[in-house]
CSV table of N, CA and C in Angstrom, one decimal:
chain,number,residue,atom,x,y,z
A,21,MET,N,102.1,-5.6,-56.0
A,21,MET,CA,101.3,-6.5,-57.1
A,21,MET,C,101.2,-8.3,-56.3
A,22,VAL,N,102.3,-8.7,-56.4
A,22,VAL,CA,102.2,-10.0,-55.6
A,22,VAL,C,102.1,-10.1,-54.1
A,23,CYS,N,102.4,-9.3,-53.7
A,23,CYS,CA,101.8,-8.8,-52.1
A,23,CYS,C,100.7,-9.0,-52.4
A,24,GLY,N,99.6,-8.3,-53.1
A,24,GLY,CA,98.3,-7.7,-52.8
A,24,GLY,C,97.6,-9.3,-53.8
A,25,LEU,N,98.2,-10.0,-54.4
A,25,LEU,CA,97.7,-11.5,-54.5
A,25,LEU,C,98.0,-12.3,-53.7
A,26,LEU,N,99.0,-12.3,-53.0
A,26,LEU,CA,99.3,-13.2,-52.0
A,26,LEU,C,98.3,-13.0,-50.4
A,27,LEU,N,97.6,-11.7,-50.5
A,27,LEU,CA,97.4,-11.2,-49.3
A,27,LEU,C,95.4,-11.8,-49.7
A,28,VAL,N,95.0,-11.4,-51.1
A,28,VAL,CA,94.2,-12.0,-51.5
A,28,VAL,C,93.7,-13.6,-51.3
A,29,LEU,N,95.2,-14.5,-51.5
A,29,LEU,CA,94.8,-15.6,-51.4
A,29,LEU,C,94.7,-16.0,-50.1
A,30,SER,N,95.4,-15.6,-49.5
A,30,SER,CA,95.3,-16.3,-47.6
A,30,SER,C,94.2,-15.5,-46.8
A,31,CYS,N,93.4,-14.9,-47.5
A,31,CYS,CA,92.0,-14.5,-46.7
A,31,CYS,C,91.2,-15.7,-46.8
A,32,PRO,N,90.3,-16.1,-45.7
A,32,PRO,CA,89.6,-17.1,-46.0
A,32,PRO,C,88.6,-17.0,-46.8
A,33,ALA,N,87.7,-17.9,-46.9
A,33,ALA,CA,86.8,-17.6,-48.1
A,33,ALA,C,85.5,-17.5,-47.5
A,34,PRO,N,84.1,-16.3,-47.5
A,34,PRO,CA,83.5,-16.3,-46.8
A,34,PRO,C,82.3,-17.4,-46.5
A,35,ALA,N,82.1,-17.7,-45.2
A,35,ALA,CA,80.8,-19.0,-45.0
A,35,ALA,C,79.9,-18.7,-46.0
A,36,ARG,N,79.5,-19.8,-46.9
A,36,ARG,CA,78.6,-20.0,-47.1
A,36,ARG,C,77.3,-20.7,-46.6
A,37,ALA,N,75.7,-20.3,-46.9
A,37,ALA,CA,74.9,-20.9,-46.3
A,37,ALA,C,74.5,-22.5,-46.0
A,38,GLN,N,74.4,-23.0,-45.1
A,38,GLN,CA,74.1,-24.2,-45.0
A,38,GLN,C,72.7,-24.3,-45.5
A,39,ALA,N,72.7,-24.9,-46.4
A,39,ALA,CA,71.6,-25.6,-47.3
A,39,ALA,C,70.4,-26.5,-46.6
A,40,VAL,N,69.9,-26.6,-46.6
A,40,VAL,CA,68.6,-27.7,-46.4
A,40,VAL,C,68.3,-28.7,-47.6
A,41,GLU,N,68.6,-29.3,-47.9
A,41,GLU,CA,67.8,-30.7,-49.7
A,41,GLU,C,67.4,-31.5,-48.9
A,42,LEU,N,66.1,-31.7,-49.6
A,42,LEU,CA,65.5,-33.2,-49.8
A,42,LEU,C,65.7,-34.2,-50.6
A,43,SER,N,66.5,-35.1,-50.1
A,43,SER,CA,66.9,-36.4,-50.5
A,43,SER,C,66.1,-37.2,-51.2
A,44,SER,N,64.5,-36.9,-50.1
A,44,SER,CA,63.6,-38.0,-50.8
A,44,SER,C,62.3,-37.2,-50.4
A,45,PHE,N,61.2,-37.1,-51.5
A,45,PHE,CA,60.3,-36.4,-50.9
A,45,PHE,C,58.7,-37.3,-52.2
A,46,SER,N,57.9,-37.4,-51.1
A,46,SER,CA,57.0,-38.7,-52.1
A,46,SER,C,55.5,-37.4,-51.5
A,47,VAL,N,54.5,-38.1,-51.9
A,47,VAL,CA,53.0,-37.2,-51.7
A,47,VAL,C,52.2,-38.7,-52.4
A,48,VAL,N,51.7,-39.4,-51.5
A,48,VAL,CA,51.0,-40.3,-52.1
A,48,VAL,C,48.9,-40.3,-51.8
A,49,ARG,N,48.8,-40.6,-52.5
A,49,ARG,CA,47.0,-40.2,-52.3
A,49,ARG,C,46.6,-41.9,-52.2
A,50,SER,N,45.7,-42.4,-50.5
A,50,SER,CA,45.4,-43.8,-50.4
A,50,SER,C,44.4,-43.1,-50.0
A,51,GLU,N,43.8,-44.6,-49.4
A,51,GLU,CA,42.9,-44.9,-48.7
A,51,GLU,C,42.3,-44.0,-47.6
A,52,ASP,N,43.6,-44.1,-46.9
A,52,ASP,CA,43.8,-43.4,-45.9
A,52,ASP,C,43.8,-42.2,-45.7
A,53,GLY,N,44.1,-41.6,-46.9
A,53,GLY,CA,44.4,-40.1,-47.3
A,53,GLY,C,45.8,-39.1,-47.8
A,54,VAL,N,46.1,-38.4,-47.8
A,54,VAL,CA,47.1,-38.0,-48.6
A,54,VAL,C,48.3,-38.2,-47.9
A,55,LEU,N,49.3,-38.7,-48.5
A,55,LEU,CA,50.1,-39.2,-46.9
A,55,LEU,C,51.9,-38.7,-47.4
A,56,LEU,N,52.6,-37.6,-46.9
A,56,LEU,CA,53.5,-37.1,-47.0
A,56,LEU,C,54.8,-37.8,-46.9
A,57,SER,N,55.9,-38.1,-47.3
A,57,SER,CA,57.4,-38.8,-46.8
A,57,SER,C,58.3,-38.0,-47.2
A,58,TYR,N,59.7,-37.7,-46.4
A,58,TYR,CA,60.6,-36.8,-46.7
A,58,TYR,C,61.6,-37.0,-45.9
A,59,VAL,N,62.9,-36.7,-46.7
A,59,VAL,CA,63.8,-36.6,-46.0
A,59,VAL,C,64.8,-35.9,-46.0
A,60,ALA,N,65.3,-34.5,-45.2
A,60,ALA,CA,65.9,-33.6,-45.0
A,60,ALA,C,67.3,-33.8,-44.8
A,61,ASP,N,67.9,-33.2,-45.7
A,61,ASP,CA,69.1,-33.3,-45.7
A,61,ASP,C,70.1,-32.0,-45.0
A,62,PHE,N,70.4,-32.1,-43.9
A,62,PHE,CA,70.9,-30.4,-43.7
A,62,PHE,C,72.1,-30.7,-42.2
A,63,GLU,N,72.9,-30.5,-41.7
A,63,GLU,CA,74.1,-30.1,-40.8
A,63,GLU,C,73.5,-28.6,-40.4
A,64,LEU,N,74.2,-29.0,-38.8
A,64,LEU,CA,73.7,-27.4,-38.5
A,64,LEU,C,75.0,-26.4,-38.4
A,65,PRO,N,75.3,-25.3,-39.5
A,65,PRO,CA,75.9,-24.4,-39.0
A,65,PRO,C,76.8,-24.2,-37.3
A,66,PRO,N,78.2,-23.7,-37.3
A,66,PRO,CA,78.6,-23.7,-35.7
A,66,PRO,C,77.9,-22.9,-34.9
A,67,SER,N,77.6,-21.9,-35.9
A,67,SER,CA,76.7,-21.0,-35.1
A,67,SER,C,75.6,-21.0,-34.4
A,68,VAL,N,75.0,-21.6,-34.8
A,68,VAL,CA,73.8,-22.5,-34.5
A,68,VAL,C,74.1,-23.5,-33.7
A,69,GLU,N,75.3,-24.1,-33.7
A,69,GLU,CA,75.2,-25.7,-33.0
A,69,GLU,C,75.7,-24.8,-31.8
A,70,ASP,N,77.0,-23.7,-31.6
A,70,ASP,CA,77.1,-23.0,-30.5
A,70,ASP,C,76.5,-22.4,-29.5
A,71,ALA,N,75.3,-21.9,-30.4
A,71,ALA,CA,73.8,-21.0,-29.7
A,71,ALA,C,73.2,-22.6,-28.9
A,72,LEU,N,73.1,-23.2,-29.5
A,72,LEU,CA,72.1,-24.4,-29.0
A,72,LEU,C,73.3,-25.2,-27.8
A,73,HIS,N,74.6,-25.4,-27.6
A,73,HIS,CA,75.5,-25.6,-26.9
A,73,HIS,C,74.9,-24.6,-25.4
A,74,ARG,N,75.3,-23.5,-25.7
A,74,ARG,CA,74.8,-21.9,-25.0
A,74,ARG,C,73.4,-22.5,-23.8
A,75,GLY,N,72.7,-23.3,-24.7
A,75,GLY,CA,71.3,-22.8,-23.4
A,75,GLY,C,70.1,-22.6,-24.7
A,76,VAL,N,70.8,-21.9,-25.7
A,76,VAL,CA,69.5,-21.2,-26.7
A,76,VAL,C,68.5,-22.6,-27.5
A,77,PRO,N,67.2,-22.8,-26.8
A,77,PRO,CA,66.4,-24.0,-27.6
A,77,PRO,C,66.2,-24.0,-29.4
A,78,LEU,N,66.4,-24.4,-30.3
A,78,LEU,CA,66.1,-24.4,-31.8
A,78,LEU,C,64.8,-24.9,-31.8
A,79,HIS,N,64.0,-24.4,-32.7
A,79,HIS,CA,62.3,-24.8,-33.0
A,79,HIS,C,63.0,-25.3,-34.6
A,80,PHE,N,62.4,-25.7,-35.0
A,80,PHE,CA,61.6,-26.6,-36.4
A,80,PHE,C,61.0,-26.8,-36.5
A,81,GLU,N,60.3,-26.8,-37.7
A,81,GLU,CA,58.5,-27.0,-38.3
A,81,GLU,C,58.5,-27.3,-39.8
A,82,ALA,N,57.9,-28.4,-39.6
A,82,ALA,CA,57.5,-28.5,-41.2
A,82,ALA,C,56.2,-28.3,-41.4
A,83,ARG,N,55.3,-27.9,-42.6
A,83,ARG,CA,54.4,-27.4,-43.0
A,83,ARG,C,53.8,-28.2,-44.0
A,84,ALA,N,52.4,-28.4,-44.5
A,84,ALA,CA,52.3,-28.9,-46.0
A,84,ALA,C,50.9,-28.5,-45.7
A,85,GLU,N,50.4,-27.8,-46.8
A,85,GLU,CA,49.4,-27.5,-47.7
A,85,GLU,C,48.6,-28.0,-48.5
A,86,LEU,N,47.5,-28.6,-48.5
A,86,LEU,CA,47.1,-29.1,-49.9
A,86,LEU,C,46.3,-28.1,-51.0
A,87,LEU,N,46.7,-27.8,-51.8
A,87,LEU,CA,45.5,-27.3,-52.5
A,87,LEU,C,45.0,-27.4,-54.0
A,88,GLN,N,43.9,-27.1,-54.1
A,88,GLN,CA,43.4,-27.4,-55.7
A,88,GLN,C,43.2,-26.2,-56.8
A,89,SER,N,43.5,-26.1,-57.5
A,89,SER,CA,44.0,-24.9,-58.4
A,89,SER,C,42.8,-24.7,-59.0
A,90,ARG,N,42.8,-23.6,-59.4
A,90,ARG,CA,41.2,-22.4,-59.5
A,90,ARG,C,41.9,-21.8,-61.0
A,91,TRP,N,41.4,-21.6,-62.2
A,91,TRP,CA,41.6,-20.8,-63.0
A,91,TRP,C,41.1,-19.1,-62.7
A,92,TYR,N,40.1,-19.0,-62.6
A,92,TYR,CA,38.9,-18.0,-61.7
A,92,TYR,C,39.8,-17.1,-60.2
A,93,TRP,N,39.9,-17.9,-59.6
A,93,TRP,CA,40.8,-17.0,-58.3
A,93,TRP,C,42.0,-17.8,-58.0
A,94,ARG,N,42.3,-17.3,-56.7
A,94,ARG,CA,43.3,-17.9,-56.1
A,94,ARG,C,42.8,-19.6,-55.9
A,95,ASP,N,43.8,-20.2,-55.2
A,95,ASP,CA,44.2,-21.7,-55.5
A,95,ASP,C,43.5,-21.6,-54.0
A,96,LYS,N,42.3,-22.9,-54.1
A,96,LYS,CA,41.3,-23.4,-52.9
A,96,LYS,C,42.2,-24.0,-52.0
A,97,ARG,N,43.0,-23.9,-51.0
A,97,ARG,CA,43.2,-24.6,-49.8
A,97,ARG,C,42.3,-25.9,-49.1
A,98,ILE,N,43.0,-26.8,-49.0
A,98,ILE,CA,41.7,-28.2,-49.2
A,98,ILE,C,42.4,-28.1,-47.5
A,99,ALA,N,43.9,-28.6,-47.6
A,99,ALA,CA,44.1,-29.0,-45.7
A,99,ALA,C,45.3,-28.2,-45.4
A,100,ARG,N,45.6,-28.2,-44.1
A,100,ARG,CA,47.1,-27.5,-43.7
A,100,ARG,C,47.6,-29.1,-42.6
A,101,ALA,N,48.8,-28.8,-42.7
A,101,ALA,CA,49.5,-29.6,-41.5
A,101,ALA,C,50.5,-28.7,-41.5
A,102,THR,N,51.1,-29.0,-39.4
A,102,THR,CA,52.3,-28.6,-39.4
A,102,THR,C,52.9,-29.6,-38.1
A,103,LEU,N,53.8,-29.6,-38.1
A,103,LEU,CA,54.8,-30.7,-37.3
A,103,LEU,C,55.5,-29.5,-36.4
A,104,SER,N,56.5,-29.6,-35.2
A,104,SER,CA,57.1,-28.5,-34.9
A,104,SER,C,57.9,-29.4,-33.8
A,105,TRP,N,59.3,-28.7,-33.7
A,105,TRP,CA,60.2,-30.1,-32.5
A,105,TRP,C,61.0,-28.8,-31.9
A,106,ARG,N,61.2,-29.0,-30.8
A,106,ARG,CA,62.0,-28.2,-30.1
A,106,ARG,C,63.3,-29.1,-30.0
A,107,LEU,N,64.4,-28.6,-30.1
A,107,LEU,CA,65.7,-29.2,-29.6
A,107,LEU,C,66.3,-28.4,-28.6
A,108,THR,N,66.4,-29.0,-27.6
A,108,THR,CA,67.5,-28.5,-26.5
A,108,THR,C,69.0,-29.1,-26.2
A,109,TYR,N,69.9,-28.4,-25.5
A,109,TYR,CA,71.0,-29.3,-25.0
A,109,TYR,C,70.7,-29.2,-23.6
A,110,ARG,N,70.9,-30.4,-22.7
A,110,ARG,CA,71.4,-30.4,-21.5
A,110,ARG,C,72.5,-30.7,-20.9
A,111,PRO,N,73.0,-29.1,-20.4
A,111,PRO,CA,74.6,-29.8,-20.1
A,111,PRO,C,74.5,-30.5,-18.6
A,112,LEU,N,73.4,-30.2,-17.6
A,112,LEU,CA,74.3,-30.9,-16.6
A,112,LEU,C,74.1,-33.0,-17.0
A,113,THR,N,73.1,-33.1,-17.9
A,113,THR,CA,73.3,-34.7,-18.0
A,113,THR,C,74.2,-35.3,-19.8
A,114,ARG,N,74.2,-33.5,-19.9
A,114,ARG,CA,75.0,-33.7,-21.4
A,114,ARG,C,74.4,-34.6,-22.5
A,115,ASN,N,73.1,-33.9,-22.6
A,115,ASN,CA,71.9,-34.8,-23.9
A,115,ASN,C,71.6,-34.2,-24.2
A,116,TYR,N,70.6,-34.8,-25.1
A,116,TYR,CA,69.6,-33.5,-26.2
A,116,TYR,C,68.4,-34.3,-26.0
A,117,ARG,N,67.4,-33.5,-26.3
A,117,ARG,CA,66.2,-33.7,-26.0
A,117,ARG,C,65.3,-32.8,-27.0
A,118,LEU,N,64.4,-33.6,-27.4
A,118,LEU,CA,64.4,-33.0,-28.9
A,118,LEU,C,62.6,-33.4,-28.5
A,119,ASP,N,61.7,-32.2,-28.5
A,119,ASP,CA,60.1,-32.6,-28.2
A,119,ASP,C,59.3,-32.1,-29.2
A,120,THR,N,57.9,-33.0,-29.3
A,120,THR,CA,57.6,-32.8,-30.4
A,120,THR,C,55.9,-33.1,-30.0
A,121,GLY,N,54.8,-32.3,-29.5
A,121,GLY,CA,53.9,-32.1,-29.3
A,121,GLY,C,54.3,-32.9,-27.8
A,122,GLY,N,53.7,-34.1,-27.4
A,122,GLY,CA,53.3,-34.7,-25.7
A,122,GLY,C,54.4,-35.5,-25.9
A,123,LEU,N,55.2,-36.0,-27.2
A,123,LEU,CA,56.0,-36.6,-27.3
A,123,LEU,C,57.8,-36.6,-26.9
A,124,ASN,N,58.4,-36.4,-25.7
A,124,ASN,CA,59.7,-35.9,-25.5
A,124,ASN,C,60.9,-37.1,-25.6
A,125,GLN,N,61.9,-37.0,-26.5
A,125,GLN,CA,62.8,-38.0,-26.2
A,125,GLN,C,63.9,-37.6,-25.9
A,126,ASN,N,64.9,-38.3,-25.5
A,126,ASN,CA,66.4,-37.5,-25.2
A,126,ASN,C,67.3,-38.5,-26.1
A,127,PHE,N,68.6,-37.8,-26.2
A,127,PHE,CA,69.9,-38.4,-27.4
A,127,PHE,C,71.0,-38.1,-26.9
A,128,ASP,N,71.8,-39.1,-26.8
A,128,ASP,CA,73.5,-38.9,-26.5
A,128,ASP,C,74.0,-38.1,-27.0
A,129,THR,N,73.9,-38.4,-28.5
A,129,THR,CA,74.4,-37.3,-29.0
A,129,THR,C,73.7,-36.3,-30.1
A,130,LEU,N,74.2,-35.3,-30.7
A,130,LEU,CA,73.0,-34.2,-31.6
A,130,LEU,C,72.8,-34.8,-33.2
A,131,ALA,N,73.6,-35.6,-33.8
A,131,ALA,CA,73.8,-36.4,-34.3
A,131,ALA,C,72.1,-37.7,-34.5
A,132,GLU,N,72.0,-38.3,-33.3
A,132,GLU,CA,70.9,-38.8,-33.3
A,132,GLU,C,69.6,-38.2,-33.5
A,133,ALA,N,69.8,-36.8,-32.3
A,133,ALA,CA,68.7,-35.9,-32.5
A,133,ALA,C,68.4,-35.8,-33.7
A,134,LEU,N,69.4,-34.5,-34.3
A,134,LEU,CA,68.9,-34.5,-35.9
A,134,LEU,C,68.6,-35.4,-36.7
A,135,ASP,N,68.8,-37.0,-36.6
A,135,ASP,CA,68.6,-38.0,-37.5
A,135,ASP,C,66.7,-38.0,-37.7
A,136,SER,N,66.5,-37.8,-35.8
A,136,SER,CA,65.3,-38.1,-35.0
A,136,SER,C,63.6,-36.9,-36.1
A,137,LEU,N,64.6,-36.0,-36.3
A,137,LEU,CA,63.8,-34.8,-36.9
A,137,LEU,C,63.6,-34.4,-38.6
A,138,ARG,N,64.7,-35.1,-38.7
A,138,ARG,CA,64.9,-34.8,-39.9
A,138,ARG,C,64.8,-35.7,-41.4
A,139,ARG,N,63.4,-37.0,-40.7
A,139,ARG,CA,62.7,-37.3,-42.0
A,139,ARG,C,61.5,-37.8,-41.1
A,140,ARG,N,60.6,-38.4,-41.9
A,140,ARG,CA,59.3,-38.8,-41.4
A,140,ARG,C,58.7,-39.3,-42.6
A,141,THR,N,57.7,-40.3,-42.5
A,141,THR,CA,57.0,-41.5,-43.3
A,141,THR,C,55.6,-41.4,-42.7
A,142,ARG,N,55.1,-41.5,-44.0
A,142,ARG,CA,53.5,-41.6,-44.1
A,142,ARG,C,52.8,-40.8,-43.0
A,143,TRP,N,53.2,-39.1,-43.5
A,143,TRP,CA,52.7,-38.2,-42.7
A,143,TRP,C,51.0,-38.2,-43.3
A,144,LYS,N,50.1,-38.1,-42.7
A,144,LYS,CA,49.0,-37.9,-43.0
A,144,LYS,C,48.6,-36.1,-42.7
A,145,ILE,N,48.5,-35.7,-43.6
A,145,ILE,CA,48.3,-34.0,-44.4
A,145,ILE,C,46.5,-33.8,-44.8
A,146,ALA,N,45.9,-35.4,-45.7
A,146,ALA,CA,44.6,-34.9,-45.4
A,146,ALA,C,43.9,-35.8,-44.9
A,147,ASP,N,42.8,-35.6,-44.9
A,147,ASP,CA,41.7,-37.2,-45.4
A,147,ASP,C,41.5,-37.5,-46.7
A,148,ALA,N,41.2,-38.4,-47.0
A,148,ALA,CA,40.8,-39.2,-48.1
A,148,ALA,C,39.2,-38.6,-48.7
A,149,ALA,N,38.7,-38.1,-47.8
A,149,ALA,CA,37.0,-37.6,-48.4
A,149,ALA,C,37.3,-36.2,-48.5
A,150,GLN,N,38.6,-35.5,-48.0
A,150,GLN,CA,38.5,-33.7,-48.2
A,150,GLN,C,39.1,-33.8,-50.4
A,151,ILE,N,39.4,-34.8,-50.9
A,151,ILE,CA,39.9,-34.5,-52.1
A,151,ILE,C,39.2,-35.3,-53.1
A,152,ASP,N,38.1,-34.4,-53.6
A,152,ASP,CA,37.6,-34.1,-54.9
A,152,ASP,C,37.8,-34.9,-56.0
A,153,GLY,N,37.1,-35.8,-57.1
A,153,GLY,CA,37.4,-36.4,-58.4
A,153,GLY,C,37.9,-35.2,-59.4
A,154,ASP,N,38.4,-34.1,-59.3
A,154,ASP,CA,38.4,-32.9,-59.8
A,154,ASP,C,39.2,-32.8,-60.4
A,155,GLY,N,40.5,-33.2,-59.6
A,155,GLY,CA,42.1,-33.2,-59.9
A,155,GLY,C,42.8,-31.9,-59.8
A,156,GLY,N,44.1,-31.9,-60.1
A,156,GLY,CA,44.5,-30.2,-60.4
A,156,GLY,C,44.5,-30.1,-58.5
A,157,HIS,N,44.9,-30.6,-58.1
A,157,HIS,CA,45.5,-30.8,-56.3
A,157,HIS,C,47.2,-30.5,-56.6
A,158,TYR,N,47.9,-30.3,-55.4
A,158,TYR,CA,48.6,-30.0,-55.1
A,158,TYR,C,49.4,-29.9,-54.0
A,159,VAL,N,50.4,-30.5,-53.7
A,159,VAL,CA,51.0,-29.6,-52.6
A,159,VAL,C,52.2,-29.0,-52.3
A,160,GLU,N,51.9,-28.0,-51.3
A,160,GLU,CA,53.4,-27.0,-51.2
A,160,GLU,C,54.1,-27.5,-49.6
A,161,PHE,N,55.1,-28.0,-49.6
A,161,PHE,CA,55.6,-28.4,-48.3
A,161,PHE,C,56.6,-27.1,-47.6
A,162,ALA,N,57.2,-27.3,-46.5
A,162,ALA,CA,58.1,-26.4,-45.7
A,162,ALA,C,58.5,-26.8,-45.2
A,163,PHE,N,60.1,-26.9,-44.9
A,163,PHE,CA,61.0,-27.4,-43.7
A,163,PHE,C,61.8,-26.5,-42.9
A,164,GLY,N,62.0,-26.0,-41.9
A,164,GLY,CA,63.5,-25.6,-41.6
A,164,GLY,C,63.1,-24.7,-40.4
A,165,LEU,N,64.0,-24.0,-39.9
A,165,LEU,CA,64.9,-23.8,-38.3
A,165,LEU,C,63.0,-22.5,-38.5
A,166,ASN,N,62.7,-22.1,-37.0
A,166,ASN,CA,62.1,-21.1,-37.0
A,166,ASN,C,63.0,-20.1,-36.6
A,167,THR,N,63.0,-19.6,-37.2
A,167,THR,CA,63.9,-17.9,-35.7
A,167,THR,C,63.5,-17.3,-35.3
A,168,SER,N,61.8,-17.2,-35.9
A,168,SER,CA,60.6,-16.7,-35.1
A,168,SER,C,60.9,-16.9,-33.5
A,169,LEU,N,60.9,-17.9,-33.4
A,169,LEU,CA,61.3,-18.7,-31.6
A,169,LEU,C,62.0,-18.2,-30.6
A,170,LEU,N,63.0,-18.4,-31.1
A,170,LEU,CA,64.5,-17.3,-30.4
A,170,LEU,C,64.5,-16.2,-29.9
A,171,PRO,N,65.0,-16.0,-28.8
A,171,PRO,CA,64.8,-15.1,-28.0
A,171,PRO,C,65.2,-14.1,-28.7
A,172,ARG,N,64.1,-13.0,-28.1
A,172,ARG,CA,64.2,-11.6,-29.2
A,172,ARG,C,65.7,-11.0,-29.2
A,173,PRO,N,66.7,-11.0,-28.4
A,173,PRO,CA,67.9,-10.3,-28.6
A,173,PRO,C,68.4,-10.8,-29.7
A,174,MET,N,68.2,-12.3,-29.7
A,174,MET,CA,69.0,-13.2,-31.0
A,174,MET,C,68.1,-12.4,-32.3
A,175,GLN,N,67.1,-13.0,-32.6
A,175,GLN,CA,66.8,-12.3,-33.9
A,175,GLN,C,67.4,-11.5,-34.0
A,176,ILE,N,67.8,-10.5,-33.7
A,176,ILE,CA,67.9,-8.8,-34.1
A,176,ILE,C,69.4,-9.3,-34.0
A,177,GLY,N,70.2,-10.0,-33.3
A,177,GLY,CA,71.5,-9.9,-33.6
A,177,GLY,C,72.0,-10.9,-35.2
A,178,ILE,N,70.9,-11.9,-35.2
A,178,ILE,CA,71.2,-12.8,-36.5
A,178,ILE,C,70.6,-12.5,-37.8
A,179,GLY,N,70.2,-10.6,-37.6
A,179,GLY,CA,69.4,-10.5,-39.2
A,179,GLY,C,69.9,-10.8,-40.5
A,180,GLY,N,71.2,-10.6,-40.6
A,180,GLY,CA,71.7,-10.4,-41.8
A,180,GLY,C,72.8,-12.0,-41.5
A,181,GLU,N,72.8,-12.3,-40.7
A,181,GLU,CA,73.7,-14.1,-40.7
A,181,GLU,C,72.7,-15.0,-42.1
A,182,THR,N,73.2,-15.3,-43.0
A,182,THR,CA,72.5,-16.3,-43.9
A,182,THR,C,73.1,-17.9,-43.2
A,183,SER,N,73.7,-18.2,-42.0
A,183,SER,CA,74.4,-19.2,-41.9
A,183,SER,C,72.5,-19.9,-40.5
A,184,TRP,N,72.1,-18.7,-40.1
A,184,TRP,CA,70.8,-19.3,-39.1
A,184,TRP,C,69.8,-19.4,-39.9
A,185,SER,N,69.7,-19.3,-41.8
A,185,SER,CA,68.4,-19.5,-42.3
A,185,SER,C,68.5,-21.1,-43.1
A,186,LEU,N,68.2,-22.1,-42.4
A,186,LEU,CA,68.0,-23.7,-42.8
A,186,LEU,C,66.3,-23.5,-43.4
A,187,SER,N,66.5,-23.7,-44.4
A,187,SER,CA,64.7,-23.8,-45.2
A,187,SER,C,64.9,-24.6,-46.1
A,188,VAL,N,63.8,-25.2,-46.5
A,188,VAL,CA,63.6,-25.6,-47.7
A,188,VAL,C,62.2,-25.5,-48.2
A,189,GLU,N,62.0,-25.3,-49.6
A,189,GLU,CA,60.3,-25.3,-50.1
A,189,GLU,C,59.9,-26.1,-50.9
A,190,ARG,N,59.4,-27.1,-51.3
A,190,ARG,CA,59.4,-27.5,-52.4
A,190,ARG,C,57.5,-28.0,-53.1
A,191,SER,N,57.5,-28.2,-54.1
A,191,SER,CA,55.7,-28.4,-54.7
A,191,SER,C,55.6,-29.5,-55.1
A,192,ILE,N,54.5,-29.8,-55.7
A,192,ILE,CA,54.3,-31.4,-56.1
A,192,ILE,C,53.0,-31.5,-56.2
A,193,ARG,N,52.4,-31.7,-57.9
A,193,ARG,CA,51.3,-32.2,-58.2
A,193,ARG,C,51.1,-33.3,-57.7
A,194,ILE,N,49.6,-33.8,-57.7
A,194,ILE,CA,48.8,-34.9,-57.2
A,194,ILE,C,47.9,-35.3,-58.1
A,195,ASP,N,47.9,-36.6,-58.6
A,195,ASP,CA,47.6,-37.2,-59.5
A,195,ASP,C,46.3,-38.0,-59.3
């Protein structure tokens, strides 16, 4: 009995999924339109960081949808906005490259590269003219690692691993 208890206590605890948390999240309606700001807190799990250092690019995505509540049908989609990042490690120069649309940035450390994609301020997700005065508007937001853009053999290999599911979703009403 004592040996069995010692065996159980000596086994390492199962790895827990690294969760993405939003430490700051706000949506503001202004003259410019609907502006979203967020700060996502997360660290890359060791398996994801190892894949990055072996040459696998990581794709992150932030999506926001502005919706209007309706009692008689599905909620009406007013606007949709998406931001995409591609993070790669370049072993020859030992730096990280973050691609966002047409903008490419180089960083010396992984922490600097992740800090750049963790936060966004005053991201315009809709024009002011798209919102009518009826109210009932809300924003659905999602941020995370897009595993569908990984190489196909990796997608099959990580099927059941929770360490690769880095994502967060949030919904907020607009007054």
